[in-house]
Amino acid sequence: MHSAMVLLAALAAAGPKAPAGALPDTSKMNILFLNIEDCNAGALSCYGNPICKTPHLDRLAATGVRFDAAYVQAVCCNPSRTSFLTGLRPLTTRVTSNAHVMNEHLPPGVVTLPEMLKAKGFYLADIGKLFHTVEYAERQMRIFDRIEMYQKPPGWKGPRPILTFPPVPKAKAGEPAPKDRNSKEFRQWRARQSDRYGDSGRLPEEEHDYRMAATAVALLKEFAKTKQQFFLAVSQSRPHTPLIAPKKYLDLYDPAKIPMPPAPADSLVKFPYPKRATGGNPDIFVQKQPTPKQVREAIAAYYACVTFVDDNLGMVLDALEKEGLADNTIVVFLGDHGFHLGDHGFWSKYSMLEATRRAPLIVRVPGAPANGKVCREIVEFVDLVPTLGELARLDLPANLEGISFVPLLVDPARPWKKAMFLVEDDSEFGQVVRTRRYSYLEFTKGPLPAALYDLEKDPWETVNVVDDPAYAAVKKEMAALLHAGWKAALPPGVTR
């Protein structure tokens, strides 16, 4: 009798349960927003990579929903982040390039996710990069209650850092940046910094990424005490270039055992980016294409960076559990866009191909029926604001251009979007629409006006069939879908 009473008391303390097949009440849950830079989804073990080690993200994927077909709306950081933090697409935000100052381009009245959360009463904390730069988003960053490991906007009067770290020894600090960011010297310095890979020469605890994770652990301890509903954004700068990591992570990977990338330049037919396929790249290998030895070394270094990030995020996820916050915290893990690892002769981003437009996305909502499953339906990062808005019961603007994918957190196999849409504005301005079977690209500059790929037969987009008579009807249909826009690809029963 006594044990039965104890069981009843425990059930009562746990509160009401959601009906089977439904989400629990998420309106009072915290949000942990883990964002990393330049992550090729295919590099993660939980996305099927047989070489790269990501045990902590694997564990998150096993307890959340891993989105296998998640797509960004722009090919580089600034427009992509602006899009997924506003719920608006780049052609609406007018931020289509890294050079665009967000707050000078956003239409009047646009509200970002942090501002919506603040209005709901969330405590806002940011560690590292969230928007592209603080200078681009001074108004949005000024409302944060705490900013760590990141530049502070003018007028911000938040608390001092929760942790202090010893300075990195001068011998490991690297070449200082010229003060004038618009100078030729700064551009040359930046190129030297990005175009390298290998040993960072630092211990893990001397790295900025490690220190951001350690700061997150300290903040989670504080949140466990205060019980205040929080939004905590935690950044990791890797695997963005330079592809350098502490030696212990490089030692995990033997370049000789890394296979050469698919879609070599000599396999490409009517390729819309011919110059880049055989010449220099942005960020790394900028002067010329790497040798096979360099290719393998760079991919091994990229994997080392990813595993380093995985260890850091593992610290944060472990702290979430240890502090008793995991059962009341929504976890979102994402990469701000993808990254080419030698396919098509490409390195870094700045293309409309699959390696750039597809990015990792894992969402764990405590008690969600779909946790532990994989969603293979198309979702877009522009959907993050309406999704988190629905979960947190935010007052959302009526003009959002994404849709909530909360239904997929219940049933990840239900029919969803017909296509994704992306804009590219850092080399050849263009747009792409991608369905399950086809990708169709249009350019306003460059050697070709359009490209069409049959992803069922050619998943690496090597043979452009845009002029093949056998695909004339498909080309017409895909072009019509691109021009009709995102509303034409909404899930069954969803209207805007």
XYZ file of C-alpha atoms in Angstrom:
496
model
C 0.000 0.000 0.000
C 2.808 2.369 0.933
C 4.606 1.827 -2.429
C 1.371 2.552 -4.308
C 0.964 5.850 -2.451
C 4.550 6.784 -3.256
C 3.925 6.035 -6.941
C 0.755 8.160 -6.968
C 2.582 11.012 -5.270
C 5.374 10.825 -7.846
C 2.888 10.902 -10.702
C 1.129 13.889 -9.201
C 4.416 15.755 -8.745
C 5.309 15.136 -12.354
C 2.246 17.087 -13.447
C -0.256 16.306 -16.199
C 0.943 14.233 -19.106
C 0.268 14.973 -22.735
C -2.132 12.617 -24.499
C -0.458 9.814 -26.420
C 0.723 11.101 -29.803
C 0.729 14.766 -28.753
C 3.311 17.249 -27.512
C 3.371 18.196 -23.831
C 2.843 21.813 -22.767
C 5.997 23.541 -24.008
C 5.065 27.140 -23.213
C 7.183 27.285 -20.040
C 10.181 25.407 -21.415
C 13.611 26.961 -21.858
C 15.389 27.068 -25.215
C 19.029 26.043 -25.739
C 20.097 27.166 -29.208
C 23.366 25.558 -30.331
C 24.622 27.117 -33.555
C 27.864 26.229 -35.298
C 29.425 27.592 -38.455
C 29.936 26.116 -41.905
C 28.904 22.559 -41.098
C 28.568 19.990 -43.839
C 25.694 17.784 -42.637
C 27.305 14.736 -44.190
C 30.350 15.136 -41.956
C 28.437 14.113 -38.828
C 28.299 10.525 -37.679
C 24.576 10.788 -36.932
C 24.068 11.803 -40.579
C 25.834 8.662 -41.761
C 29.507 9.598 -41.913
C 31.494 6.412 -41.213
C 34.735 8.211 -40.299
C 34.034 11.419 -38.390
C 33.400 10.953 -34.657
C 30.496 12.923 -33.136
C 29.267 10.831 -30.172
C 27.594 13.691 -28.308
C 25.602 14.913 -31.301
C 24.774 11.276 -32.036
C 23.290 11.084 -28.544
C 21.293 14.272 -29.107
C 19.986 12.891 -32.400
C 19.003 9.648 -30.672
C 16.894 11.602 -28.159
C 15.524 14.248 -30.521
C 14.396 14.534 -34.132
C 17.117 14.592 -36.762
C 16.025 16.433 -39.884
C 17.669 14.796 -42.875
C 16.433 17.294 -45.468
C 16.859 20.658 -43.739
C 17.803 23.577 -45.971
C 19.034 27.122 -45.452
C 17.738 30.083 -47.453
C 21.090 31.630 -48.358
C 24.576 30.397 -49.135
C 26.541 32.240 -46.444
C 26.308 33.349 -42.857
C 24.753 36.820 -42.789
C 21.731 36.278 -45.062
C 21.164 32.779 -43.689
C 21.174 33.893 -40.048
C 19.087 36.942 -40.834
C 16.532 34.666 -42.449
C 16.291 32.035 -39.717
C 16.221 34.680 -36.970
C 13.407 36.668 -38.620
C 11.312 33.943 -40.262
C 11.601 35.891 -43.522
C 13.365 34.980 -46.750
C 16.396 36.872 -48.087
C 14.509 38.630 -50.868
C 12.197 40.042 -48.176
C 14.852 40.889 -45.577
C 16.936 42.432 -48.384
C 19.969 40.830 -46.763
C 21.373 38.625 -49.506
C 25.113 39.008 -48.946
C 27.625 38.964 -46.105
C 28.327 42.610 -46.943
C 24.785 43.783 -46.165
C 24.406 45.490 -42.779
C 21.270 43.794 -41.455
C 19.712 46.753 -39.677
C 20.238 48.979 -42.717
C 18.456 46.509 -44.999
C 15.585 45.059 -42.961
C 12.212 46.556 -43.848
C 10.646 48.701 -41.099
C 8.929 46.770 -38.337
C 10.760 43.448 -38.750
C 11.117 41.735 -35.371
C 13.685 39.021 -34.682
C 13.387 35.860 -32.596
C 15.238 37.281 -29.559
C 12.914 40.304 -29.530
C 9.864 38.050 -29.628
C 11.220 35.938 -26.772
C 12.067 39.015 -24.718
C 8.502 40.261 -25.113
C 7.312 36.927 -23.691
C 9.533 37.327 -20.619
C 12.472 35.066 -21.488
C 15.877 35.811 -19.973
C 18.147 36.225 -23.000
C 21.762 35.045 -22.900
C 24.162 34.803 -25.813
C 27.619 33.220 -25.940
C 29.505 34.034 -29.129
C 28.133 34.678 -32.572
C 24.379 34.724 -33.152
C 23.746 37.417 -35.735
C 26.528 37.846 -38.299
C 28.148 40.688 -36.341
C 27.117 42.897 -33.437
C 27.551 45.926 -35.700
C 24.873 44.526 -38.006
C 22.414 43.908 -35.139
C 23.071 46.447 -32.402
C 19.378 46.963 -31.596
C 18.720 43.244 -31.330
C 21.806 42.490 -29.235
C 21.177 45.394 -26.856
C 18.114 43.651 -25.398
C 20.116 40.610 -24.230
C 20.366 40.251 -20.469
C 23.778 38.644 -20.749
C 26.368 38.633 -23.547
C 29.463 36.472 -23.181
C 32.521 35.943 -25.391
C 31.167 38.434 -27.925
C 31.421 42.122 -28.677
C 28.975 44.305 -26.719
C 26.709 46.771 -28.532
C 26.936 50.460 -27.622
C 24.853 51.249 -24.554
C 24.650 47.671 -23.268
C 24.987 47.543 -19.470
C 24.779 43.840 -18.653
C 26.779 41.902 -16.074
C 30.481 41.136 -16.200
C 31.612 37.742 -17.561
C 30.561 34.817 -15.426
C 34.000 33.207 -15.951
C 37.475 34.559 -16.510
C 40.158 32.669 -18.404
C 43.938 32.973 -18.385
C 45.355 34.731 -21.448
C 46.577 32.569 -24.283
C 50.395 32.626 -24.330
C 51.789 35.076 -26.869
C 53.487 32.284 -28.759
C 50.051 30.754 -29.402
C 48.064 33.950 -29.917
C 48.791 34.179 -33.629
C 49.227 37.196 -35.886
C 47.204 40.214 -34.655
C 44.640 41.707 -37.008
C 45.209 45.163 -38.520
C 42.900 47.720 -36.908
C 41.463 49.084 -40.156
C 38.993 46.408 -41.292
C 38.575 48.158 -44.651
C 42.280 48.185 -45.470
C 44.185 46.056 -47.960
C 46.336 44.846 -45.073
C 43.278 43.532 -43.241
C 42.056 41.651 -46.325
C 45.477 40.080 -46.757
C 45.635 39.162 -43.061
C 42.179 37.610 -43.232
C 43.143 35.512 -46.238
C 46.249 34.272 -44.433
C 44.197 33.332 -41.397
C 41.512 31.412 -43.276
C 43.613 29.635 -45.879
C 45.210 27.028 -43.611
C 44.509 23.752 -41.875
C 46.101 21.487 -39.290
C 47.329 21.869 -35.699
C 46.135 25.034 -33.945
C 49.074 24.790 -31.562
C 46.764 25.231 -28.587
C 45.421 23.011 -25.854
C 41.642 22.543 -25.973
C 41.135 24.751 -22.896
C 43.025 27.574 -24.635
C 40.597 27.581 -27.545
C 37.785 30.135 -27.829
C 35.269 27.424 -28.728
C 36.089 25.446 -25.575
C 35.766 28.585 -23.467
C 32.373 29.381 -24.947
C 31.197 25.894 -23.972
C 32.644 26.251 -20.462
C 30.822 29.578 -20.114
C 27.587 27.865 -21.136
C 28.103 25.252 -18.423
C 28.508 28.022 -15.825
C 25.369 29.798 -17.019
C 23.322 26.596 -16.898
C 24.328 26.206 -13.249
C 22.997 29.704 -12.595
C 19.766 29.045 -14.480
C 19.197 25.905 -12.391
C 19.262 28.139 -9.306
C 17.200 31.073 -10.578
C 14.500 28.924 -12.238
C 13.953 31.742 -14.764
C 12.811 30.757 -18.243
C 15.784 31.300 -20.532
C 16.890 31.436 -24.125
C 20.585 30.546 -24.290
C 22.380 30.788 -27.632
C 25.752 29.020 -27.690
C 28.041 29.376 -30.691
C 31.000 27.436 -32.014
C 33.203 29.059 -34.643
C 34.389 25.766 -36.094
C 34.311 24.047 -38.511
C 34.551 27.442 -40.237
C 37.984 28.096 -41.725
C 40.772 28.049 -40.724
C 40.477 24.294 -40.355
C 42.709 24.117 -37.301
C 42.171 22.142 -34.092
C 44.169 20.973 -31.073
C 46.546 18.191 -32.011
C 44.702 15.536 -29.975
C 41.791 15.842 -32.432
C 43.967 15.783 -35.534
C 45.552 12.578 -34.234
C 42.140 10.870 -34.476
C 42.228 10.960 -38.279
C 44.739 9.518 -40.710
C 44.607 11.501 -43.967
C 45.742 8.426 -45.895
C 42.470 6.723 -44.951
C 40.262 9.597 -46.080
C 38.620 8.854 -49.452
C 38.808 11.432 -52.199
C 35.625 13.515 -52.533
C 32.914 12.670 -55.076
C 31.985 14.702 -58.155
C 35.518 15.552 -59.385
C 35.827 18.397 -61.857
C 36.361 16.076 -64.827
C 32.960 14.446 -64.215
C 30.991 17.699 -64.579
C 28.882 18.319 -67.680
C 27.602 21.814 -68.563
C 28.527 22.921 -65.067
C 27.301 26.404 -64.082
C 30.405 27.189 -61.966
C 33.241 26.145 -64.343
C 35.840 28.658 -63.142
C 35.608 27.675 -59.506
C 35.654 23.951 -60.258
C 39.184 24.240 -61.597
C 40.504 27.420 -59.968
C 40.701 29.016 -56.545
C 38.102 28.917 -53.779
C 36.937 31.309 -51.087
C 38.449 30.948 -47.590
C 40.775 28.014 -48.275
C 42.823 26.912 -51.300
C 42.175 30.386 -52.633
C 45.076 30.429 -55.111
C 44.653 27.055 -56.773
C 43.164 23.626 -56.358
C 44.810 21.369 -53.752
C 46.790 18.245 -54.496
C 45.208 14.873 -53.567
C 47.421 14.817 -50.457
C 46.222 18.268 -49.437
C 42.613 17.263 -50.076
C 42.850 14.354 -47.670
C 44.705 16.415 -45.080
C 42.134 19.211 -45.227
C 39.184 16.815 -44.886
C 40.901 15.143 -41.932
C 41.411 18.576 -40.366
C 37.748 19.406 -40.965
C 36.723 16.206 -39.185
C 39.070 17.106 -36.320
C 37.330 20.482 -36.004
C 33.921 18.803 -35.992
C 34.944 16.336 -33.286
C 36.367 19.189 -31.195
C 33.026 21.009 -31.485
C 31.209 17.793 -30.598
C 33.230 17.477 -27.385
C 32.477 21.088 -26.478
C 28.754 20.711 -27.082
C 28.868 17.465 -25.131
C 29.997 19.505 -22.111
C 26.960 21.736 -22.521
C 24.502 18.883 -23.000
C 25.954 17.028 -20.002
C 25.533 20.158 -17.862
C 21.923 20.453 -18.992
C 21.324 16.947 -17.648
C 23.386 17.397 -14.489
C 21.605 20.611 -13.506
C 18.187 19.029 -13.929
C 17.201 21.250 -16.861
C 17.015 18.703 -19.683
C 13.385 17.732 -19.079
C 12.268 21.359 -19.364
C 14.526 22.650 -22.145
C 14.000 22.578 -25.902
C 17.349 21.958 -27.624
C 17.987 23.152 -31.166
C 21.263 22.254 -32.865
C 22.054 23.628 -36.311
C 24.755 24.701 -38.711
C 24.191 28.122 -40.273
C 24.786 26.650 -43.764
C 26.753 23.859 -45.367
C 30.335 23.518 -46.586
C 31.951 21.894 -49.618
C 34.679 19.368 -48.861
C 36.271 19.054 -52.288
C 33.193 17.880 -54.216
C 33.016 19.592 -57.624
C 36.468 20.990 -56.790
C 34.680 23.262 -54.286
C 35.774 24.252 -50.798
C 33.812 26.406 -48.368
C 30.321 27.691 -49.285
C 28.985 30.241 -51.812
C 27.163 27.906 -54.162
C 23.591 26.752 -54.645
C 24.606 23.087 -54.670
C 23.542 20.531 -52.067
C 26.661 20.733 -49.895
C 25.986 24.423 -49.196
C 22.199 24.513 -49.058
C 21.751 21.447 -46.809
C 22.726 21.838 -43.168
C 22.365 19.780 -39.992
C 19.307 20.348 -37.813
C 18.387 18.413 -34.679
C 15.486 19.449 -32.441
C 14.751 17.860 -29.091
C 11.516 18.807 -27.375
C 11.112 16.923 -24.088
C 8.256 14.471 -24.438
C 7.846 14.863 -28.207
C 6.452 11.660 -29.742
C 8.950 11.762 -32.633
C 12.055 11.906 -30.438
C 14.594 9.319 -31.548
C 13.313 9.346 -35.120
C 14.551 10.785 -38.402
C 12.432 13.184 -40.447
C 13.144 12.948 -44.165
C 10.589 15.580 -45.181
C 11.840 18.921 -46.506
C 12.052 21.672 -43.897
C 13.650 25.100 -44.208
C 15.543 27.157 -41.661
C 13.100 30.010 -42.248
C 10.666 27.728 -40.387
C 12.563 28.019 -37.095
C 10.878 31.226 -35.887
C 7.314 29.963 -36.420
C 8.257 26.585 -34.918
C 9.825 28.006 -31.761
C 7.058 30.582 -31.683
C 4.424 27.874 -31.564
C 6.305 25.920 -28.914
C 6.853 28.983 -26.702
C 3.421 30.493 -27.442
C 4.945 33.693 -28.798
C 3.037 36.518 -30.433
C 4.230 36.001 -33.992
C 4.078 38.530 -36.843
C 1.503 37.753 -39.511
C 3.986 38.163 -42.367
C 6.292 35.229 -41.606
C 7.453 33.289 -44.665
C 8.244 30.051 -42.879
C 5.788 27.639 -41.341
C 5.898 25.760 -38.059
C 7.146 22.193 -38.376
C 5.789 21.280 -34.935
C 3.546 18.620 -36.574
C 6.735 16.801 -37.652
C 7.814 16.598 -34.004
C 4.750 14.428 -33.513
C 4.717 12.529 -36.815
C 7.975 12.938 -38.796
C 6.624 10.944 -41.738
C 3.564 13.060 -42.494
C 3.599 14.662 -45.984
C 5.235 18.075 -45.826
C 6.782 20.668 -48.137
C 7.137 19.993 -51.827
C 10.340 22.037 -52.170
C 12.926 24.364 -50.629
C 14.085 27.753 -51.947
C 17.447 29.516 -51.698
C 19.090 32.728 -52.926
C 22.755 33.223 -53.836
C 24.190 36.745 -54.100
C 27.935 36.559 -53.451
C 29.152 35.557 -56.910
C 26.545 34.858 -59.595
C 23.171 36.079 -58.364
C 20.802 33.175 -58.581
C 18.001 31.187 -57.036
C 17.371 27.477 -56.636
C 14.356 25.305 -55.984
C 14.898 21.723 -54.863
C 12.250 19.038 -54.668
C 12.804 15.447 -53.598
C 13.933 14.459 -57.083
C 15.156 17.582 -58.874
C 17.171 20.728 -58.289
C 16.703 23.663 -60.635
C 19.050 26.667 -60.600
C 18.668 30.008 -62.374
C 21.390 32.652 -62.687
C 21.342 36.298 -63.734
C 25.145 36.269 -64.142
C 27.637 33.602 -65.056
C 28.218 31.328 -68.050
C 24.843 29.538 -67.975
C 21.350 30.886 -67.366
C 20.080 27.691 -65.736
C 20.888 24.183 -64.576
C 18.726 21.145 -63.857
C 19.785 17.992 -62.021
C 17.985 14.687 -61.634
C 18.921 13.872 -58.039
C 17.562 10.357 -58.257
C 20.026 9.469 -61.016
C 22.681 12.060 -60.203
C 22.668 12.885 -56.469
C 25.949 14.811 -56.654
C 24.709 17.169 -59.392
C 27.331 16.417 -62.010
C 25.357 16.310 -65.285
C 23.274 19.366 -66.119
C 20.263 18.139 -68.104
C 18.600 21.534 -68.530
C 18.847 21.307 -72.342
C 18.071 17.591 -72.606
C 14.781 17.190 -74.543
C 13.855 14.277 -72.287
C 13.667 16.748 -69.371
C 11.836 19.564 -71.177
C 8.624 19.056 -69.195
C 10.523 18.804 -65.909
C 12.416 22.009 -66.683
C 9.175 23.834 -67.380
C 7.589 22.520 -64.180
C 10.596 23.368 -61.996
C 10.959 26.847 -63.474
C 7.275 27.470 -62.829
C 7.664 26.314 -59.224
C 10.691 28.556 -58.677
C 8.858 31.586 -60.010
C 5.675 30.751 -58.116
C 7.686 30.765 -54.909
C 7.447 29.165 -51.490
C 3.665 29.389 -51.164
C 3.371 26.934 -54.052
C 5.290 24.299 -52.082
C 3.392 24.333 -48.792
C 2.278 21.061 -47.170
C -1.171 19.655 -47.881
C -3.806 21.608 -45.976
C -1.490 24.541 -45.103
C -2.316 27.892 -46.660
C -0.851 31.377 -46.467
